[in-house]
């Protein structure tokens, strides 16, 4: 695991725990533990708190969301970071069951989101899914929303003997007011990889999207099936596809949104995120390189059942596998934000809220860059920020020391 132990105990991997110390002690039990031995909950709740403040949420909302994160994590929140991760969670590279993201638009404040695995640390995937479902139902009771659309899919995605890299994740959009918008992520391969297309088709059908499956582009694998629950203007059903060895030109043809983002815009985002066109000056000369390490993902969002067409398209580039270090990933994120007329300052603040390490000392703090288009709305640029509770991946630069990057080094 990460080089976090010193003679004195644990080196904090995030900036000093200042903001928490100013709050009445005991409001969040794990916070007190942070002083003696950092826990997973204390680490991620402090990151959440600082991120909320960086996103200009009120102090009350920030504290509330830190508590919400701890509650959703459950008992693994109390686990010392001196122990290995609770399990091999697929949610992040170092198996922290939490990942943050910032969604920016040309107008208005960015939205902070947190993705988490409530069932992390459960005895097996079936128990993981049951815990996840209980956590979502607890949220539904607390915030007064309906889970019937999820309930209708339970047998498809949460069978008694599930397979695959996840059972249930949930994401919270930390909007002002202390009541998050909730999204649930399910695994199309739960009943077997070979059944995943049929599972997605059936899930779409049950939700009334009878013609949606036929409108999806080709992909190598169905990765996630996601549902918006709670107070959304237009709740979405989303299908995520993985695309191995994708080129910018191929990425440009993946959107099935009527009158959606132009192919040139998607290709340009792909090239900038992949580092093929850092300045945004246009296509690089020569052949279009393919992203052959970790697959690019596309997301197709359905909001109405009449047309059979998606109304939203997102492309996710796993920037961490195509950059030497996070300084490079940030440069690309900033270039993409500027190109879309967005202010990079909130992203810079967010990175400082999550870690105190130098960006060039590791790669993977910025996990993905995404470009999202939803009909009738301005484009969104999303940046996924790893918690790095357990490990920092060393930079890929030949000049960098081989040893694992130490926080704050
Ligand atoms: N860690 C997984 C991956 O890298 C799943 C994941 C987490 C993901 N956050 C994501 C996938 C954001 C796409 C976008 O694939």
mmCIF file of C-alpha atoms and ligand atoms in Angstrom:
data_model
loop_
_atom_site.group_PDB
_atom_site.id
_atom_site.type_symbol
_atom_site.label_atom_id
_atom_site.label_comp_id
_atom_site.label_asym_id
_atom_site.label_seq_id
_atom_site.Cartn_x
_atom_site.Cartn_y
_atom_site.Cartn_z
ATOM 1 C CA UNK A 1 0.000 0.000 0.000
ATOM 2 C CA UNK A 2 1.045 3.618 -0.158
ATOM 3 C CA UNK A 3 4.049 4.743 1.827
ATOM 4 C CA UNK A 4 2.052 6.342 4.548
ATOM 5 C CA UNK A 5 3.702 5.035 7.690
ATOM 6 C CA UNK A 6 6.340 6.970 9.509
ATOM 7 C CA UNK A 7 7.751 6.516 12.981
ATOM 8 C CA UNK A 8 5.336 9.121 14.189
ATOM 9 C CA UNK A 9 2.346 7.278 12.799
ATOM 10 C CA UNK A 10 0.566 8.438 9.697
ATOM 11 C CA UNK A 11 1.446 11.225 7.335
ATOM 12 C CA UNK A 12 -1.748 13.000 6.356
ATOM 13 C CA UNK A 13 -2.258 12.669 2.633
ATOM 14 C CA UNK A 14 -4.416 15.724 2.497
ATOM 15 C CA UNK A 15 -3.827 19.210 3.757
ATOM 16 C CA UNK A 16 -3.778 19.624 7.515
ATOM 17 C CA UNK A 17 -7.067 18.844 9.149
ATOM 18 C CA UNK A 18 -7.705 22.486 9.991
ATOM 19 C CA UNK A 19 -11.317 22.954 8.917
ATOM 20 C CA UNK A 20 -12.481 19.943 10.900
ATOM 21 C CA UNK A 21 -10.857 21.056 14.113
ATOM 22 C CA UNK A 22 -12.950 24.204 14.101
ATOM 23 C CA UNK A 23 -16.187 22.236 14.217
ATOM 24 C CA UNK A 24 -17.784 20.990 17.399
ATOM 25 C CA UNK A 25 -16.173 17.661 18.128
ATOM 26 C CA UNK A 26 -18.339 14.594 18.146
ATOM 27 C CA UNK A 27 -20.649 15.694 15.361
ATOM 28 C CA UNK A 28 -19.043 13.128 13.113
ATOM 29 C CA UNK A 29 -17.506 10.329 15.087
ATOM 30 C CA UNK A 30 -14.723 9.480 12.646
ATOM 31 C CA UNK A 31 -13.406 13.017 12.637
ATOM 32 C CA UNK A 32 -12.135 12.669 16.169
ATOM 33 C CA UNK A 33 -10.234 9.526 15.215
ATOM 34 C CA UNK A 34 -8.328 11.380 12.520
ATOM 35 C CA UNK A 35 -6.008 12.853 15.121
ATOM 36 C CA UNK A 36 -4.834 9.481 16.430
ATOM 37 C CA UNK A 37 -4.933 7.257 13.392
ATOM 38 C CA UNK A 38 -6.502 8.279 10.108
ATOM 39 C CA UNK A 39 -9.527 6.268 9.015
ATOM 40 C CA UNK A 40 -10.967 5.840 5.537
ATOM 41 C CA UNK A 41 -14.033 7.797 6.638
ATOM 42 C CA UNK A 42 -12.048 10.647 8.159
ATOM 43 C CA UNK A 43 -9.841 10.919 5.090
ATOM 44 C CA UNK A 44 -12.680 10.967 2.561
ATOM 45 C CA UNK A 45 -15.028 13.091 4.703
ATOM 46 C CA UNK A 46 -12.310 15.714 5.103
ATOM 47 C CA UNK A 47 -11.737 15.704 1.349
ATOM 48 C CA UNK A 48 -15.496 16.059 0.819
ATOM 49 C CA UNK A 49 -15.676 18.936 3.262
ATOM 50 C CA UNK A 50 -12.819 20.804 1.667
ATOM 51 C CA UNK A 51 -14.171 20.125 -1.823
ATOM 52 C CA UNK A 52 -17.596 21.442 -0.812
ATOM 53 C CA UNK A 53 -15.957 24.599 0.460
ATOM 54 C CA UNK A 54 -13.914 24.871 -2.765
ATOM 55 C CA UNK A 55 -17.188 24.516 -4.691
ATOM 56 C CA UNK A 56 -18.609 27.388 -2.594
ATOM 57 C CA UNK A 57 -21.277 25.377 -0.833
ATOM 58 C CA UNK A 58 -22.310 26.812 2.527
ATOM 59 C CA UNK A 59 -20.614 25.621 5.705
ATOM 60 C CA UNK A 60 -23.822 23.895 6.775
ATOM 61 C CA UNK A 61 -24.205 22.085 3.448
ATOM 62 C CA UNK A 62 -20.526 21.124 3.455
ATOM 63 C CA UNK A 63 -20.735 19.596 6.945
ATOM 64 C CA UNK A 64 -23.983 17.855 6.052
ATOM 65 C CA UNK A 65 -22.477 16.298 2.916
ATOM 66 C CA UNK A 66 -19.383 15.125 4.802
ATOM 67 C CA UNK A 67 -21.736 13.374 7.242
ATOM 68 C CA UNK A 68 -23.785 11.952 4.393
ATOM 69 C CA UNK A 69 -20.653 10.460 2.860
ATOM 70 C CA UNK A 70 -19.679 8.857 6.173
ATOM 71 C CA UNK A 71 -23.162 7.427 6.641
ATOM 72 C CA UNK A 72 -23.171 5.987 3.106
ATOM 73 C CA UNK A 73 -19.767 4.373 3.607
ATOM 74 C CA UNK A 74 -20.998 2.549 6.702
ATOM 75 C CA UNK A 75 -18.625 0.525 8.861
ATOM 76 C CA UNK A 76 -15.648 0.666 6.445
ATOM 77 C CA UNK A 77 -15.474 4.360 7.264
ATOM 78 C CA UNK A 78 -14.123 3.409 10.683
ATOM 79 C CA UNK A 79 -11.350 1.321 9.166
ATOM 80 C CA UNK A 80 -7.802 2.502 9.732
ATOM 81 C CA UNK A 81 -5.848 3.448 6.645
ATOM 82 C CA UNK A 82 -2.993 1.419 8.092
ATOM 83 C CA UNK A 83 -4.978 -1.631 6.964
ATOM 84 C CA UNK A 84 -5.261 -2.562 3.283
ATOM 85 C CA UNK A 85 -8.393 -1.462 1.371
ATOM 86 C CA UNK A 86 -11.581 -3.289 2.483
ATOM 87 C CA UNK A 87 -11.655 -5.149 -0.832
ATOM 88 C CA UNK A 88 -10.497 -4.877 -4.435
ATOM 89 C CA UNK A 89 -13.132 -2.256 -5.290
ATOM 90 C CA UNK A 90 -13.202 -1.497 -9.019
ATOM 91 C CA UNK A 91 -14.353 2.014 -8.232
ATOM 92 C CA UNK A 92 -10.829 3.446 -8.197
ATOM 93 C CA UNK A 93 -7.331 2.242 -9.033
ATOM 94 C CA UNK A 94 -6.144 2.088 -5.410
ATOM 95 C CA UNK A 95 -9.490 0.547 -4.311
ATOM 96 C CA UNK A 96 -10.699 3.538 -2.331
ATOM 97 C CA UNK A 97 -14.502 3.103 -2.533
ATOM 98 C CA UNK A 98 -14.945 6.855 -3.124
ATOM 99 C CA UNK A 99 -14.253 9.118 -6.118
ATOM 100 C CA UNK A 100 -15.074 12.793 -6.501
ATOM 101 C CA UNK A 101 -15.872 14.707 -9.651
ATOM 102 C CA UNK A 102 -16.453 18.269 -10.687
ATOM 103 C CA UNK A 103 -18.923 19.096 -13.457
ATOM 104 C CA UNK A 104 -18.333 22.507 -15.030
ATOM 105 C CA UNK A 105 -20.592 24.476 -17.354
ATOM 106 C CA UNK A 106 -19.968 27.780 -19.160
ATOM 107 C CA UNK A 107 -22.528 29.492 -16.918
ATOM 108 C CA UNK A 108 -22.961 29.020 -13.216
ATOM 109 C CA UNK A 109 -21.070 27.295 -10.458
ATOM 110 C CA UNK A 110 -19.591 23.851 -10.950
ATOM 111 C CA UNK A 111 -21.329 20.893 -9.347
ATOM 112 C CA UNK A 112 -19.406 18.610 -7.031
ATOM 113 C CA UNK A 113 -20.313 14.928 -7.099
ATOM 114 C CA UNK A 114 -19.162 11.895 -5.175
ATOM 115 C CA UNK A 115 -19.273 8.307 -6.398
ATOM 116 C CA UNK A 116 -19.179 5.591 -3.753
ATOM 117 C CA UNK A 117 -19.636 1.906 -3.119
ATOM 118 C CA UNK A 118 -21.800 1.451 -0.018
ATOM 119 C CA UNK A 119 -21.277 -2.340 -0.025
ATOM 120 C CA UNK A 120 -17.499 -2.135 -0.078
ATOM 121 C CA UNK A 121 -15.997 -4.646 2.336
ATOM 122 C CA UNK A 122 -19.009 -6.976 2.289
ATOM 123 C CA UNK A 123 -18.329 -10.723 2.406
ATOM 124 C CA UNK A 124 -19.125 -11.231 -1.283
ATOM 125 C CA UNK A 125 -20.649 -9.466 -4.259
ATOM 126 C CA UNK A 126 -24.194 -10.549 -3.382
ATOM 127 C CA UNK A 127 -23.863 -9.056 0.101
ATOM 128 C CA UNK A 128 -22.228 -5.980 -1.435
ATOM 129 C CA UNK A 129 -25.297 -5.485 -3.633
ATOM 130 C CA UNK A 130 -27.714 -6.005 -0.746
ATOM 131 C CA UNK A 131 -25.864 -3.449 1.349
ATOM 132 C CA UNK A 132 -25.865 -1.049 -1.581
ATOM 133 C CA UNK A 133 -29.594 -1.459 -2.032
ATOM 134 C CA UNK A 134 -30.210 -0.896 1.680
ATOM 135 C CA UNK A 135 -28.105 2.276 1.540
ATOM 136 C CA UNK A 136 -30.078 3.615 -1.438
ATOM 137 C CA UNK A 137 -33.394 2.786 0.273
ATOM 138 C CA UNK A 138 -32.231 4.542 3.417
ATOM 139 C CA UNK A 139 -31.448 7.627 1.327
ATOM 140 C CA UNK A 140 -34.870 7.358 -0.316
ATOM 141 C CA UNK A 141 -36.584 7.352 3.086
ATOM 142 C CA UNK A 142 -34.451 10.187 4.338
ATOM 143 C CA UNK A 143 -34.915 12.462 1.345
ATOM 144 C CA UNK A 144 -38.356 11.256 0.324
ATOM 145 C CA UNK A 145 -37.827 9.820 -3.127
ATOM 146 C CA UNK A 146 -39.154 6.795 -4.871
ATOM 147 C CA UNK A 147 -37.040 3.718 -5.690
ATOM 148 C CA UNK A 148 -39.642 1.842 -7.715
ATOM 149 C CA UNK A 149 -37.661 2.075 -10.950
ATOM 150 C CA UNK A 150 -34.707 0.479 -9.199
ATOM 151 C CA UNK A 151 -36.913 -2.115 -7.502
ATOM 152 C CA UNK A 152 -38.196 -3.218 -10.910
ATOM 153 C CA UNK A 153 -34.660 -4.111 -11.981
ATOM 154 C CA UNK A 154 -33.498 -5.903 -8.865
ATOM 155 C CA UNK A 155 -33.669 -9.446 -10.287
ATOM 156 C CA UNK A 156 -31.689 -8.403 -13.381
ATOM 157 C CA UNK A 157 -28.801 -6.641 -11.693
ATOM 158 C CA UNK A 158 -28.767 -8.125 -8.201
ATOM 159 C CA UNK A 159 -29.211 -11.875 -8.769
ATOM 160 C CA UNK A 160 -28.405 -14.318 -5.937
ATOM 161 C CA UNK A 161 -24.996 -15.205 -7.391
ATOM 162 C CA UNK A 162 -23.778 -12.071 -9.163
ATOM 163 C CA UNK A 163 -20.635 -11.804 -11.282
ATOM 164 C CA UNK A 164 -18.451 -8.943 -12.372
ATOM 165 C CA UNK A 165 -16.507 -6.025 -11.021
ATOM 166 C CA UNK A 166 -19.305 -4.332 -9.061
ATOM 167 C CA UNK A 167 -22.803 -4.834 -7.718
ATOM 168 C CA UNK A 168 -24.094 -1.346 -6.956
ATOM 169 C CA UNK A 169 -22.504 2.070 -6.740
ATOM 170 C CA UNK A 170 -24.219 5.318 -6.053
ATOM 171 C CA UNK A 171 -23.303 8.868 -6.865
ATOM 172 C CA UNK A 172 -24.511 11.980 -5.115
ATOM 173 C CA UNK A 173 -24.664 15.415 -6.724
ATOM 174 C CA UNK A 174 -23.892 17.756 -3.890
ATOM 175 C CA UNK A 175 -26.196 20.604 -4.835
ATOM 176 C CA UNK A 176 -26.884 23.532 -2.483
ATOM 177 C CA UNK A 177 -29.444 22.755 0.239
ATOM 178 C CA UNK A 178 -27.980 19.591 1.739
ATOM 179 C CA UNK A 179 -30.196 17.147 -0.186
ATOM 180 C CA UNK A 180 -28.172 15.500 -2.951
ATOM 181 C CA UNK A 181 -29.440 14.242 -6.276
ATOM 182 C CA UNK A 182 -28.912 10.485 -6.375
ATOM 183 C CA UNK A 183 -27.703 8.212 -9.160
ATOM 184 C CA UNK A 184 -27.386 4.435 -8.973
ATOM 185 C CA UNK A 185 -24.932 2.375 -11.066
ATOM 186 C CA UNK A 186 -25.579 -1.294 -11.758
ATOM 187 C CA UNK A 187 -23.602 -4.013 -13.481
ATOM 188 C CA UNK A 188 -24.945 -5.316 -16.823
ATOM 189 C CA UNK A 189 -22.712 -8.407 -16.468
ATOM 190 C CA UNK A 190 -24.255 -9.376 -13.111
ATOM 191 C CA UNK A 191 -25.843 -12.460 -14.684
ATOM 192 C CA UNK A 192 -22.787 -13.158 -16.843
ATOM 193 C CA UNK A 193 -20.798 -11.128 -19.353
ATOM 194 C CA UNK A 194 -22.430 -13.044 -22.209
ATOM 195 C CA UNK A 195 -25.870 -11.971 -20.965
ATOM 196 C CA UNK A 196 -25.037 -8.294 -20.521
ATOM 197 C CA UNK A 197 -26.553 -7.064 -23.791
ATOM 198 C CA UNK A 198 -29.787 -8.952 -23.060
ATOM 199 C CA UNK A 199 -29.799 -7.602 -19.511
ATOM 200 C CA UNK A 200 -29.456 -4.006 -20.724
ATOM 201 C CA UNK A 201 -32.140 -4.518 -23.366
ATOM 202 C CA UNK A 202 -34.569 -5.979 -20.821
ATOM 203 C CA UNK A 203 -33.857 -3.259 -18.242
ATOM 204 C CA UNK A 204 -34.498 -0.551 -20.836
ATOM 205 C CA UNK A 205 -37.718 -2.307 -21.871
ATOM 206 C CA UNK A 206 -39.005 -2.519 -18.302
ATOM 207 C CA UNK A 207 -38.450 1.202 -17.895
ATOM 208 C CA UNK A 208 -40.474 1.874 -21.032
ATOM 209 C CA UNK A 209 -37.514 2.488 -23.345
ATOM 210 C CA UNK A 210 -38.489 -0.240 -25.798
ATOM 211 C CA UNK A 211 -36.593 1.084 -28.772
ATOM 212 C CA UNK A 212 -33.584 2.470 -26.930
ATOM 213 C CA UNK A 213 -31.352 -0.584 -27.155
ATOM 214 C CA UNK A 214 -31.442 -0.577 -30.950
ATOM 215 C CA UNK A 215 -30.191 2.985 -31.063
ATOM 216 C CA UNK A 216 -26.988 2.304 -29.108
ATOM 217 C CA UNK A 217 -23.719 2.340 -31.055
ATOM 218 C CA UNK A 218 -21.353 -0.612 -31.212
ATOM 219 C CA UNK A 219 -19.147 -1.088 -28.183
ATOM 220 C CA UNK A 220 -16.872 -3.746 -26.753
ATOM 221 C CA UNK A 221 -18.655 -4.180 -23.449
ATOM 222 C CA UNK A 222 -21.635 -2.878 -21.467
ATOM 223 C CA UNK A 223 -20.046 -1.436 -18.347
ATOM 224 C CA UNK A 224 -22.770 0.242 -16.312
ATOM 225 C CA UNK A 225 -26.515 0.751 -16.318
ATOM 226 C CA UNK A 226 -27.433 3.856 -14.367
ATOM 227 C CA UNK A 227 -30.604 5.469 -13.074
ATOM 228 C CA UNK A 228 -31.289 8.944 -11.732
ATOM 229 C CA UNK A 229 -33.404 8.766 -8.575
ATOM 230 C CA UNK A 230 -34.887 11.620 -6.622
ATOM 231 C CA UNK A 231 -35.487 15.207 -7.541
ATOM 232 C CA UNK A 232 -34.344 15.525 -11.171
ATOM 233 C CA UNK A 233 -36.036 17.703 -13.802
ATOM 234 C CA UNK A 234 -35.535 14.963 -16.352
ATOM 235 C CA UNK A 235 -34.382 11.704 -14.764
ATOM 236 C CA UNK A 236 -32.113 9.749 -17.069
ATOM 237 C CA UNK A 237 -31.497 6.094 -17.751
ATOM 238 C CA UNK A 238 -27.905 5.723 -18.876
ATOM 239 C CA UNK A 239 -26.011 2.967 -20.650
ATOM 240 C CA UNK A 240 -22.203 2.972 -20.557
ATOM 241 C CA UNK A 241 -20.107 1.248 -23.210
ATOM 242 C CA UNK A 242 -16.379 0.522 -23.253
ATOM 243 C CA UNK A 243 -14.430 1.046 -26.468
ATOM 244 C CA UNK A 244 -10.998 -0.542 -26.764
ATOM 245 C CA UNK A 245 -8.349 0.887 -29.091
ATOM 246 C CA UNK A 246 -10.573 3.813 -30.020
ATOM 247 C CA UNK A 247 -9.402 6.648 -32.283
ATOM 248 C CA UNK A 248 -10.648 10.244 -32.253
ATOM 249 C CA UNK A 249 -12.388 9.713 -35.584
ATOM 250 C CA UNK A 250 -14.245 6.687 -34.215
ATOM 251 C CA UNK A 251 -15.142 8.509 -30.992
ATOM 252 C CA UNK A 252 -16.625 11.294 -33.104
ATOM 253 C CA UNK A 253 -19.185 8.851 -34.531
ATOM 254 C CA UNK A 254 -20.461 7.400 -31.240
ATOM 255 C CA UNK A 255 -23.140 9.925 -30.333
ATOM 256 C CA UNK A 256 -26.713 8.980 -31.247
ATOM 257 C CA UNK A 257 -28.233 12.220 -29.987
ATOM 258 C CA UNK A 258 -30.331 13.955 -32.643
ATOM 259 C CA UNK A 259 -28.669 17.230 -33.477
ATOM 260 C CA UNK A 260 -26.206 16.539 -30.682
ATOM 261 C CA UNK A 261 -22.590 17.546 -30.388
ATOM 262 C CA UNK A 262 -20.794 17.807 -33.682
ATOM 263 C CA UNK A 263 -18.287 15.075 -34.537
ATOM 264 C CA UNK A 264 -15.531 17.688 -34.790
ATOM 265 C CA UNK A 265 -16.167 18.807 -31.217
ATOM 266 C CA UNK A 266 -15.994 15.260 -29.852
ATOM 267 C CA UNK A 267 -12.852 14.464 -31.850
ATOM 268 C CA UNK A 268 -11.220 17.629 -30.613
ATOM 269 C CA UNK A 269 -12.046 16.790 -26.983
ATOM 270 C CA UNK A 270 -10.692 13.271 -27.454
ATOM 271 C CA UNK A 271 -7.401 14.575 -28.880
ATOM 272 C CA UNK A 272 -6.960 17.200 -26.191
ATOM 273 C CA UNK A 273 -7.719 14.760 -23.349
ATOM 274 C CA UNK A 274 -5.473 12.086 -24.841
ATOM 275 C CA UNK A 275 -2.617 14.547 -25.255
ATOM 276 C CA UNK A 276 -2.590 14.311 -29.021
ATOM 277 C CA UNK A 277 -3.420 17.982 -29.368
ATOM 278 C CA UNK A 278 -2.519 19.703 -26.117
ATOM 279 C CA UNK A 279 -2.871 23.245 -27.379
ATOM 280 C CA UNK A 280 -6.238 22.637 -28.952
ATOM 281 C CA UNK A 281 -4.699 23.830 -32.192
ATOM 282 C CA UNK A 282 -6.408 21.229 -34.328
ATOM 283 C CA UNK A 283 -5.685 17.700 -35.422
ATOM 284 C CA UNK A 284 -2.160 16.455 -34.930
ATOM 285 C CA UNK A 285 -0.346 15.632 -38.150
ATOM 286 C CA UNK A 286 0.002 11.963 -39.073
ATOM 287 C CA UNK A 287 -2.173 8.969 -38.280
ATOM 288 C CA UNK A 288 -4.813 9.229 -35.564
ATOM 289 C CA UNK A 289 -3.419 7.368 -32.521
ATOM 290 C CA UNK A 290 -5.638 4.862 -30.729
ATOM 291 C CA UNK A 291 -6.080 4.689 -26.960
ATOM 292 C CA UNK A 292 -4.893 1.137 -26.364
ATOM 293 C CA UNK A 293 -4.282 0.989 -22.608
ATOM 294 C CA UNK A 294 -7.545 1.544 -20.754
ATOM 295 C CA UNK A 295 -10.733 1.807 -22.843
ATOM 296 C CA UNK A 296 -12.531 5.031 -23.536
ATOM 297 C CA UNK A 297 -16.167 4.964 -22.385
ATOM 298 C CA UNK A 298 -19.290 6.418 -23.885
ATOM 299 C CA UNK A 299 -22.537 7.073 -22.062
ATOM 300 C CA UNK A 300 -25.943 7.267 -23.730
ATOM 301 C CA UNK A 301 -28.681 8.934 -21.681
ATOM 302 C CA UNK A 302 -32.393 8.368 -22.321
ATOM 303 C CA UNK A 303 -35.000 10.740 -20.913
ATOM 304 C CA UNK A 304 -38.119 10.122 -23.012
ATOM 305 C CA UNK A 305 -39.481 6.901 -24.424
ATOM 306 C CA UNK A 306 -41.170 8.164 -27.584
ATOM 307 C CA UNK A 307 -38.293 8.740 -29.986
ATOM 308 C CA UNK A 308 -36.140 5.757 -29.015
ATOM 309 C CA UNK A 309 -33.146 8.104 -29.233
ATOM 310 C CA UNK A 310 -30.866 9.165 -26.427
ATOM 311 C CA UNK A 311 -30.982 12.828 -25.431
ATOM 312 C CA UNK A 312 -27.537 12.824 -23.864
ATOM 313 C CA UNK A 313 -24.055 11.706 -24.821
ATOM 314 C CA UNK A 314 -20.858 11.686 -22.779
ATOM 315 C CA UNK A 315 -17.358 10.616 -23.734
ATOM 316 C CA UNK A 316 -14.919 9.659 -20.944
ATOM 317 C CA UNK A 317 -11.191 9.545 -21.593
ATOM 318 C CA UNK A 318 -9.123 7.757 -18.887
ATOM 319 C CA UNK A 319 -6.492 10.476 -18.974
ATOM 320 C CA UNK A 320 -4.425 8.807 -16.239
ATOM 321 C CA UNK A 321 -3.293 6.049 -18.553
ATOM 322 C CA UNK A 322 -2.174 8.469 -21.239
ATOM 323 C CA UNK A 323 -0.337 11.118 -19.223
ATOM 324 C CA UNK A 324 3.007 11.005 -17.422
ATOM 325 C CA UNK A 325 1.786 12.779 -14.312
ATOM 326 C CA UNK A 326 -1.167 14.739 -12.974
ATOM 327 C CA UNK A 327 0.399 18.070 -13.918
ATOM 328 C CA UNK A 328 0.010 16.999 -17.511
ATOM 329 C CA UNK A 329 -3.554 15.788 -16.907
ATOM 330 C CA UNK A 330 -4.431 19.137 -15.324
ATOM 331 C CA UNK A 331 -2.993 21.037 -18.305
ATOM 332 C CA UNK A 332 -5.261 19.018 -20.566
ATOM 333 C CA UNK A 333 -8.285 19.585 -18.337
ATOM 334 C CA UNK A 334 -7.587 23.319 -18.300
ATOM 335 C CA UNK A 335 -7.219 23.399 -22.094
ATOM 336 C CA UNK A 336 -10.563 21.587 -22.491
ATOM 337 C CA UNK A 337 -12.297 23.881 -19.991
ATOM 338 C CA UNK A 338 -10.957 27.021 -21.696
ATOM 339 C CA UNK A 339 -11.987 25.770 -25.100
ATOM 340 C CA UNK A 340 -15.558 25.442 -23.822
ATOM 341 C CA UNK A 341 -15.482 28.862 -22.179
ATOM 342 C CA UNK A 342 -15.211 27.545 -18.604
ATOM 343 C CA UNK A 343 -13.161 28.858 -15.704
ATOM 344 C CA UNK A 344 -10.431 26.425 -14.566
ATOM 345 C CA UNK A 345 -10.104 28.051 -11.108
ATOM 346 C CA UNK A 346 -12.644 25.783 -9.341
ATOM 347 C CA UNK A 347 -10.825 22.711 -10.648
ATOM 348 C CA UNK A 348 -7.485 23.986 -9.356
ATOM 349 C CA UNK A 349 -9.076 24.691 -5.972
ATOM 350 C CA UNK A 350 -10.585 21.213 -5.950
ATOM 351 C CA UNK A 351 -7.257 19.508 -6.565
ATOM 352 C CA UNK A 352 -5.749 21.425 -3.657
ATOM 353 C CA UNK A 353 -8.720 20.354 -1.523
ATOM 354 C CA UNK A 354 -8.132 16.670 -2.242
ATOM 355 C CA UNK A 355 -4.367 16.433 -1.870
ATOM 356 C CA UNK A 356 -1.274 18.334 -0.846
ATOM 357 C CA UNK A 357 1.065 16.287 -3.011
ATOM 358 C CA UNK A 358 2.681 17.872 -6.020
ATOM 359 C CA UNK A 359 0.840 16.984 -9.198
ATOM 360 C CA UNK A 360 3.991 15.820 -10.944
ATOM 361 C CA UNK A 361 4.689 13.322 -8.137
ATOM 362 C CA UNK A 362 1.987 10.923 -9.248
ATOM 363 C CA UNK A 363 -0.532 10.043 -11.916
ATOM 364 C CA UNK A 364 -4.170 9.115 -11.382
ATOM 365 C CA UNK A 365 -5.380 11.888 -9.117
ATOM 366 C CA UNK A 366 -7.242 12.970 -12.254
ATOM 367 C CA UNK A 367 -8.786 9.690 -13.368
ATOM 368 C CA UNK A 368 -11.010 10.667 -16.277
ATOM 369 C CA UNK A 369 -11.940 13.702 -18.307
ATOM 370 C CA UNK A 370 -15.476 13.722 -19.656
ATOM 371 C CA UNK A 371 -17.394 15.867 -22.118
ATOM 372 C CA UNK A 372 -21.166 15.651 -21.677
ATOM 373 C CA UNK A 373 -23.941 16.919 -23.900
ATOM 374 C CA UNK A 374 -27.559 16.835 -22.825
ATOM 375 C CA UNK A 375 -30.123 18.185 -25.283
ATOM 376 C CA UNK A 376 -31.190 21.714 -24.509
ATOM 377 C CA UNK A 377 -28.326 22.320 -22.073
ATOM 378 C CA UNK A 378 -24.859 23.744 -22.426
ATOM 379 C CA UNK A 379 -22.000 21.218 -22.629
ATOM 380 C CA UNK A 380 -20.424 20.034 -19.383
ATOM 381 C CA UNK A 381 -16.793 19.196 -18.767
ATOM 382 C CA UNK A 382 -16.347 16.696 -15.943
ATOM 383 C CA UNK A 383 -13.099 15.934 -14.144
ATOM 384 C CA UNK A 384 -12.879 12.814 -11.948
ATOM 385 C CA UNK A 385 -10.708 13.180 -8.858
ATOM 386 C CA UNK A 386 -9.325 10.169 -6.998
ATOM 387 C CA UNK A 387 -9.227 10.101 -3.243
ATOM 388 C CA UNK A 388 -5.854 8.271 -3.193
ATOM 389 C CA UNK A 389 -6.617 7.109 0.333
ATOM 390 C CA UNK A 390 -4.408 4.055 -0.136
ATOM 391 C CA UNK A 391 -1.956 4.703 -2.884
ATOM 392 C CA UNK A 392 -0.503 7.208 -5.285
ATOM 393 C CA UNK A 393 0.501 5.761 -8.635
ATOM 394 C CA UNK A 394 4.049 6.882 -9.430
ATOM 395 C CA UNK A 395 4.486 9.147 -12.426
ATOM 396 C CA UNK A 396 5.370 7.552 -15.733
ATOM 397 C CA UNK A 397 8.134 10.024 -16.453
ATOM 398 C CA UNK A 398 11.546 8.348 -16.805
ATOM 399 C CA UNK A 399 13.150 11.129 -14.767
ATOM 400 C CA UNK A 400 10.966 10.488 -11.740
ATOM 401 C CA UNK A 401 12.176 8.286 -8.904
ATOM 402 C CA UNK A 402 10.886 4.726 -9.066
ATOM 403 C CA UNK A 403 9.685 4.764 -5.490
ATOM 404 C CA UNK A 404 6.037 5.443 -4.824
ATOM 405 C CA UNK A 405 5.282 9.089 -4.539
ATOM 406 C CA UNK A 406 4.883 10.168 -0.958
ATOM 407 C CA UNK A 407 2.204 12.625 -0.081
ATOM 408 C CA UNK A 408 3.471 16.111 0.500
ATOM 409 C CA UNK A 409 6.919 15.133 -0.710
HETATM 410 N N1 LIG B 1 -12.616 2.811 -11.842
HETATM 411 C C1 LIG B 1 -13.413 2.381 -12.940
HETATM 412 C C2 LIG B 1 -12.760 2.777 -14.253
HETATM 413 O O1 LIG B 1 -11.766 3.430 -14.258
HETATM 414 C C3 LIG B 1 -14.853 2.895 -12.893
HETATM 415 C C4 LIG B 1 -15.005 4.385 -12.902
HETATM 416 C C5 LIG B 1 -14.877 5.195 -11.832
HETATM 417 C C6 LIG B 1 -15.365 5.218 -14.016
HETATM 418 N N2 LIG B 1 -15.126 6.494 -12.208
HETATM 419 C C7 LIG B 1 -15.404 6.536 -13.512
HETATM 420 C C8 LIG B 1 -15.642 5.006 -15.356
HETATM 421 C C9 LIG B 1 -15.706 7.643 -14.360
HETATM 422 C C10 LIG B 1 -15.919 6.087 -16.190
HETATM 423 C C11 LIG B 1 -15.955 7.395 -15.689
HETATM 424 O O2 LIG B 1 -13.203 2.401 -15.304
#
